[in-house]
XYZ file of C-alpha atoms in Angstrom:
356
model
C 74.292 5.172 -30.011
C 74.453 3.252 -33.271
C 71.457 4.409 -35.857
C 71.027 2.125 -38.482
C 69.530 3.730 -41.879
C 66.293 2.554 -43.254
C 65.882 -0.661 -45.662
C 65.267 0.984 -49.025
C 62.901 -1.804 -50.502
C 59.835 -0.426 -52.611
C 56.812 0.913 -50.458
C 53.614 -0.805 -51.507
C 51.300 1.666 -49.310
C 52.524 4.738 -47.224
C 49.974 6.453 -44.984
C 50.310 9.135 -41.544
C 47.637 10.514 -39.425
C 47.902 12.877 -36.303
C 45.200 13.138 -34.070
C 43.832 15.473 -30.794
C 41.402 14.868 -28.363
C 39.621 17.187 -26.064
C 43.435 19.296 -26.376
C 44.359 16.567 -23.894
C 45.169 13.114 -26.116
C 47.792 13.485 -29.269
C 47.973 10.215 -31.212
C 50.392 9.902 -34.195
C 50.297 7.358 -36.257
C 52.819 5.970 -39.211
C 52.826 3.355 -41.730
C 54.748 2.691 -44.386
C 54.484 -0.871 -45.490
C 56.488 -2.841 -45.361
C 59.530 -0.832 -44.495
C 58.275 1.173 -40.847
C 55.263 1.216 -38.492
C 54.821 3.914 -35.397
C 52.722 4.908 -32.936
C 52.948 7.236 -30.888
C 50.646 8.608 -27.772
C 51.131 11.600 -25.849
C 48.846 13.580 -22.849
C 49.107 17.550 -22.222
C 46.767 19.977 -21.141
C 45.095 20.624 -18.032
C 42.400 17.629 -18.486
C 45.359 15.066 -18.196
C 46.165 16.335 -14.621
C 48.969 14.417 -12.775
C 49.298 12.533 -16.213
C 50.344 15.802 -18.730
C 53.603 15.004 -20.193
C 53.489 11.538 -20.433
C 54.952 10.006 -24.128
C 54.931 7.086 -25.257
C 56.675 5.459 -28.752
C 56.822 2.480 -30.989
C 58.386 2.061 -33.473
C 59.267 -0.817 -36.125
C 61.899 0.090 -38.895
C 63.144 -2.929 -41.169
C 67.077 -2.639 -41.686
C 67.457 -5.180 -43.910
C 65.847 -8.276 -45.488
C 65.958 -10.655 -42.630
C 66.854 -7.455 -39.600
C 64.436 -5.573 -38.312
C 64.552 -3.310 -35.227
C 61.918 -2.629 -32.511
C 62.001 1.024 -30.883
C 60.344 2.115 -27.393
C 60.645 5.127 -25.879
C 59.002 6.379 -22.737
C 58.484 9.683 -20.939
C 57.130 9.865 -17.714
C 54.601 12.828 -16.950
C 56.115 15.903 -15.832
C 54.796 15.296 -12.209
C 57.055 12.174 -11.854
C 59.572 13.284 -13.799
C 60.175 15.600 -11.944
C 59.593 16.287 -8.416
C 61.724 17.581 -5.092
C 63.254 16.376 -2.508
C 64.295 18.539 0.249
C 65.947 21.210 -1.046
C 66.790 19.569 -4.176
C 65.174 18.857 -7.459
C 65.231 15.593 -9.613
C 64.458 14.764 -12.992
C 63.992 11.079 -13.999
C 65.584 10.103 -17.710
C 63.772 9.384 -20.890
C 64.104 5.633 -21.311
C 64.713 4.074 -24.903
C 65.366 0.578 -26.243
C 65.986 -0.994 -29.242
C 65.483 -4.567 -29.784
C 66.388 -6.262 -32.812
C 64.489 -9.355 -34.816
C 68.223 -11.143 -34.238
C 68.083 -11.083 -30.634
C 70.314 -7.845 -30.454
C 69.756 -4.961 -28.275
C 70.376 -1.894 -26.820
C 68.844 0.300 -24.117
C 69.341 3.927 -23.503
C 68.858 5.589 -19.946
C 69.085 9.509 -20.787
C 72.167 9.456 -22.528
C 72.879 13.077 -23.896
C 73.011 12.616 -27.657
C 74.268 15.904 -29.159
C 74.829 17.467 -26.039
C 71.299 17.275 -25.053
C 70.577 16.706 -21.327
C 67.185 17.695 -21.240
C 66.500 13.542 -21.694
C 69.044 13.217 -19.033
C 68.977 12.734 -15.016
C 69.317 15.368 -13.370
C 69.602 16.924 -10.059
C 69.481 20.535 -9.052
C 70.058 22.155 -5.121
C 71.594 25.350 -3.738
C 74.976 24.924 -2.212
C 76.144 27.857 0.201
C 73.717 29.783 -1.734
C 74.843 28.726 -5.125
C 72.665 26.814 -7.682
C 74.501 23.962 -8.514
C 73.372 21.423 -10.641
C 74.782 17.929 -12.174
C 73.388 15.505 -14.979
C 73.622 12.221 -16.667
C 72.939 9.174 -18.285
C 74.790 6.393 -20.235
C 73.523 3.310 -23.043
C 74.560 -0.181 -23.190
C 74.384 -2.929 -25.858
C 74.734 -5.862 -27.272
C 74.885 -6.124 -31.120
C 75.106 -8.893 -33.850
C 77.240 -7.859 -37.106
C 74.374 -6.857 -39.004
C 72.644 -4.219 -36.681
C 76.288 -2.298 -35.899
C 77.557 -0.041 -37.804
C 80.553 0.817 -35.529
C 82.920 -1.806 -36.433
C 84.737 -1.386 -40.009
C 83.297 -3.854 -43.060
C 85.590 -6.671 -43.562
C 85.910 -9.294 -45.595
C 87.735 -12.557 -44.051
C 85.205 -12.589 -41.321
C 83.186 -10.739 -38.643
C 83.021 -9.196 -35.502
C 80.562 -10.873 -33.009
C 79.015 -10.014 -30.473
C 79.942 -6.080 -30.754
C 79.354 -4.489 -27.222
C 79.014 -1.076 -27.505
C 78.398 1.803 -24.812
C 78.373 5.226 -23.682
C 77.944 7.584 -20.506
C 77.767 11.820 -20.518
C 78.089 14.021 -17.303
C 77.948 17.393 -17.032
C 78.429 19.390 -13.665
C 78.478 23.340 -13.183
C 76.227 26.168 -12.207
C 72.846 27.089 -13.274
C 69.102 26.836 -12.993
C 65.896 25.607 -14.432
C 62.180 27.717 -14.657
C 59.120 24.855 -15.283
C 56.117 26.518 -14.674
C 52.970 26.762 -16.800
C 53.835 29.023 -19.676
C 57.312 29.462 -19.057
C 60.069 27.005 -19.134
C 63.399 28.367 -19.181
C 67.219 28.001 -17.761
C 70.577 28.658 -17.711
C 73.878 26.663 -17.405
C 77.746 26.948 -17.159
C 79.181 23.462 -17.130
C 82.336 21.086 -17.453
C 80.823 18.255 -19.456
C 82.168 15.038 -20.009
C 81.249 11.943 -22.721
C 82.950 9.296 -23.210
C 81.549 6.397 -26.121
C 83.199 3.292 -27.316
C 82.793 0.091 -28.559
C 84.251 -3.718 -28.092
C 83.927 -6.397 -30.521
C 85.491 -9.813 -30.878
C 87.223 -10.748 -34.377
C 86.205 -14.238 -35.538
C 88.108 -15.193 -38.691
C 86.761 -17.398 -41.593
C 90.565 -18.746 -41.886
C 91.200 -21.163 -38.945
C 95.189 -20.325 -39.101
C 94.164 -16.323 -38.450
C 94.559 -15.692 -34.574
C 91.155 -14.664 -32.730
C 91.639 -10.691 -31.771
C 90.043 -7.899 -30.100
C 88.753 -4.861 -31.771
C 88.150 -1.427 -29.493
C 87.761 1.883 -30.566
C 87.156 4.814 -27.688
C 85.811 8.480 -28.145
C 85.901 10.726 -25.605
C 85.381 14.832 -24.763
C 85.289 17.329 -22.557
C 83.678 20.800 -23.018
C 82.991 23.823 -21.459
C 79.533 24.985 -22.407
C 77.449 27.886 -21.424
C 73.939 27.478 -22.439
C 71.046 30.125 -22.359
C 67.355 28.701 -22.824
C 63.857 29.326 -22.838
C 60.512 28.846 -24.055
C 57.059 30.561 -23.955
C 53.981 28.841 -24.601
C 50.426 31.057 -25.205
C 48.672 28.346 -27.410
C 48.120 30.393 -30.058
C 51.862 31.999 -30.075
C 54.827 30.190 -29.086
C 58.306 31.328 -28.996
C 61.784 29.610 -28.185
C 65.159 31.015 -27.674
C 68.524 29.176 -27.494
C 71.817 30.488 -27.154
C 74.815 27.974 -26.961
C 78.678 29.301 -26.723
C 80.993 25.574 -26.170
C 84.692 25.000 -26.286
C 86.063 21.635 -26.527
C 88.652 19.134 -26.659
C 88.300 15.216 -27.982
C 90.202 12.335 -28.109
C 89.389 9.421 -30.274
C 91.429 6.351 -30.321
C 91.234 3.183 -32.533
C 93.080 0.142 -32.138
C 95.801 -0.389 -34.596
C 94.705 2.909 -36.187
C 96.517 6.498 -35.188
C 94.528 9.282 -32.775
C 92.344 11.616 -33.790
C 92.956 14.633 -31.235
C 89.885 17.888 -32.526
C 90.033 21.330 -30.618
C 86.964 23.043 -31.265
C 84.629 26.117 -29.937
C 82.254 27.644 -31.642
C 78.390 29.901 -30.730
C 74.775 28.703 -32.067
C 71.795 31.348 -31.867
C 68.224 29.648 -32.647
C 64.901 31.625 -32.069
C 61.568 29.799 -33.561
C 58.172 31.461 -33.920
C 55.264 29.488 -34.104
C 51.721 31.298 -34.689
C 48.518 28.531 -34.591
C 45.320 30.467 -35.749
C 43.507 26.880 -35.928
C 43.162 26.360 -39.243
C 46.629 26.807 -40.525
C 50.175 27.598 -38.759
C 52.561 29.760 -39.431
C 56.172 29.093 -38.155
C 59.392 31.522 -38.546
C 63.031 30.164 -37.386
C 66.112 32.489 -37.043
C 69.431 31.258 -36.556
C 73.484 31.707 -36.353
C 76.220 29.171 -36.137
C 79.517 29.459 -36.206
C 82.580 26.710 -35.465
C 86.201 26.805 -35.292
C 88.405 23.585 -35.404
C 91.975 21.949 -35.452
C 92.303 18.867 -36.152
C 95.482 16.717 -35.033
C 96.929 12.936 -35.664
C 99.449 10.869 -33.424
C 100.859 7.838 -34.464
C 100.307 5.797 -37.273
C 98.367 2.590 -38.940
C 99.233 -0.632 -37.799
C 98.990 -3.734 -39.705
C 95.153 -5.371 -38.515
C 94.362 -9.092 -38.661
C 90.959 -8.214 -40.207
C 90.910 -7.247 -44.020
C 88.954 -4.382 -44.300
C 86.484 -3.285 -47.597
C 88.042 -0.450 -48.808
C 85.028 2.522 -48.771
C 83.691 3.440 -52.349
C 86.119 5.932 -54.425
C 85.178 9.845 -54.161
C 86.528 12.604 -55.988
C 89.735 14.861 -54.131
C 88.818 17.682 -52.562
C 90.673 20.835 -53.700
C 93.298 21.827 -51.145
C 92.653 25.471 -49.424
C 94.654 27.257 -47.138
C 93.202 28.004 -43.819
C 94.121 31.930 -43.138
C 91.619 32.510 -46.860
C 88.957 30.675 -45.568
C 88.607 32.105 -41.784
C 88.845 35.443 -44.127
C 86.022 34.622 -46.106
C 83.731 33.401 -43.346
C 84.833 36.566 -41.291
C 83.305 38.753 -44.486
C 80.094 36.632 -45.101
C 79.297 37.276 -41.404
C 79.248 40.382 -42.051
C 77.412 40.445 -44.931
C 74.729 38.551 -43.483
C 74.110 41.311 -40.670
C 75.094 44.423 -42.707
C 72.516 43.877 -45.621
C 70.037 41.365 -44.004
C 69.700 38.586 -46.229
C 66.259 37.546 -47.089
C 64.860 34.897 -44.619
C 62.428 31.748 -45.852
C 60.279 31.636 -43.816
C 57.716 28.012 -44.041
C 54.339 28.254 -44.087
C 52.528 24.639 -42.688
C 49.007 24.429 -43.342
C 47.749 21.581 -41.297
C 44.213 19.894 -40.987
C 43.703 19.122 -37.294
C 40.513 17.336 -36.425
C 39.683 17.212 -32.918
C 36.638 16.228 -30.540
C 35.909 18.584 -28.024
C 33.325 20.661 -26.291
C 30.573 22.320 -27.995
């Protein structure tokens, strides 16, 4: 979904608090006049009973001197969220939506940004003894010129109302672990996301023709996913293997295709060690990506004039077989000799209320 970046006017007072409650009540709070103002409440722990897990956020962020965009998001608690029926298991989304001082908006049912269907629907059940499981979700909105960013600038007039949109399923084998310290899973899926937005040209020259401006993006992958995470209070560790192939299409109207061909493997593992009065936290990982790029077709002529981006230096042409060479030997490198690792240390005051 479209992101718009933050209104750089000067702050005249910045201030953040986080605070905890029995174990039970986290309250975060933001405020950095006059540009962004957040809140947000969450309950966890044993005292919050049928209520652990549930998240709530707002969020105010000025864009620009007369825009200004209102964010909720809401997570229902764990026990709604997810529950069984029969022999199969649901999880609800994670809700979000933007509304915008213009009268804009957008709302966001579970839609997997970056892959990420753990804010999706989902449903889980054994089929002929095979754990099958599908998920979902999709955004929808409705956007004046100034809140988009996914039509191109022009100048000879603007694009209004820009309806823009987005749905990601995924379907395959695997299974989820959620209980108490332990919440892991695996996955092999086909996943599909498709994104795209429609906007309406309205020149400032009455003798330019009305047109229609569309641009589509859309991908499938195969994706093999390995996750989990252990939670002991004091020591909490997370693993997360991800191995993807994929192939994407994206098509703009009067503009040639993009076709990408990509796969690629991501290793994380995270270490976090709270002794109370500071926190120590250690992060490992790997990446690496492979790519082709392809174009069919060429540029059309456009009714729209559009602002040429801002000039930026050439990049220095380099062959491909050197530089899959070069990453090949860094690789190993990197494992052979065992590069250093930062490793952050957060020290962090946490004032709570609590038993005696």
């Amino acid at each position: 979904p479209p992101r718009s970046t933050l209104f750089p006017y000067t702050t005249l007072f910045r201030s953040g608090a986080k605070f905890s409650v029995l174990g039970t009540v986290a309250l975060s709070v933001v405020f950095n006049d006059p540009n962004l103002y957040g809140l947000v409440v969450g309950l966890n722990g044993a005292r919050a009973k049928v209520l652990a897990g549930l998240s709530f956020e707002i969020l105010y962020r000025k864009i620009s001197p007369n825009l200004g965009v209102y964010h909720i998001e809401l997570k229902l608690p764990d026990a709604f969220r997810r529950f069984e029926i029969g022999a199969a298991t649901l999880t609800l989304p994670i809700i979000d939506v933007d509304i915008y001082t213009d009268g804009s908006f957008l709302v966001d049912f579970g839609f997997p940004r970056n892959h990420d269907y753990t804010r999706s629907f989902a449903i889980e059940l054994i089929v002929l003894g095979v754990p099958v499981l599908g998920a979902g979700g999709f955004y929808f909105g409705v956007l004046s010129p100034q809140a988009s960013t996914d039509v191109p600038p022009i100048d000879n007039g603007e694009f209004r109302p820009i309806v823009v949109f987005g749905i990601g399923l995924r379907i395959g084998l695997g299974k989820t672990i959620d209980n108490g310290l332990l919440h892991a899973g695996f996955t092999i899926t086909v996943e599909g996301i498709l994104e795209g937005v429609l906007a309406f040209f309205q020149p400032t020259d009455p003798a330019v023709a009305t047109d229609t401006y569309f641009k589509v993006t859309g991908s499938i992958a195969i994706v093999g996913h390995l996750y989990g995470t252990i939670d002991f209070a004091v020591i909490k560790a997370q693993v997360d293997v991800l191995v993807f192939a994929s192939v994407q299409l994206e098509y703009e109207i009067y503009a040639p295709a993009d076709l990408t061909l990509e796969a690629g493997v991501s290793i994380h593992i995270t270490l976090e060690v709270n002794l109370g009065i500071f926190q120590i936290d250690m992060s490992f990982s790997f990446d690496a990506t492979i790519r082709a790029e392809f174009t069919i077709g060429s540029q059309s002529p456009t009714p729209w004039h559009k602002i040429p981006p801002a000039p930026v230096a050439a990049a220095k042409a380099v062959s491909i077989a050197p530089a899959l060479k070069a990453h090949a030997l860094d690789a190993a490198v990197t494992f052979a000799i065992a590069r250093p690792v930062a490793i952050p240390l957060t020290f962090q005051l946490m004032p709570t209320v609590g038993d005696a």
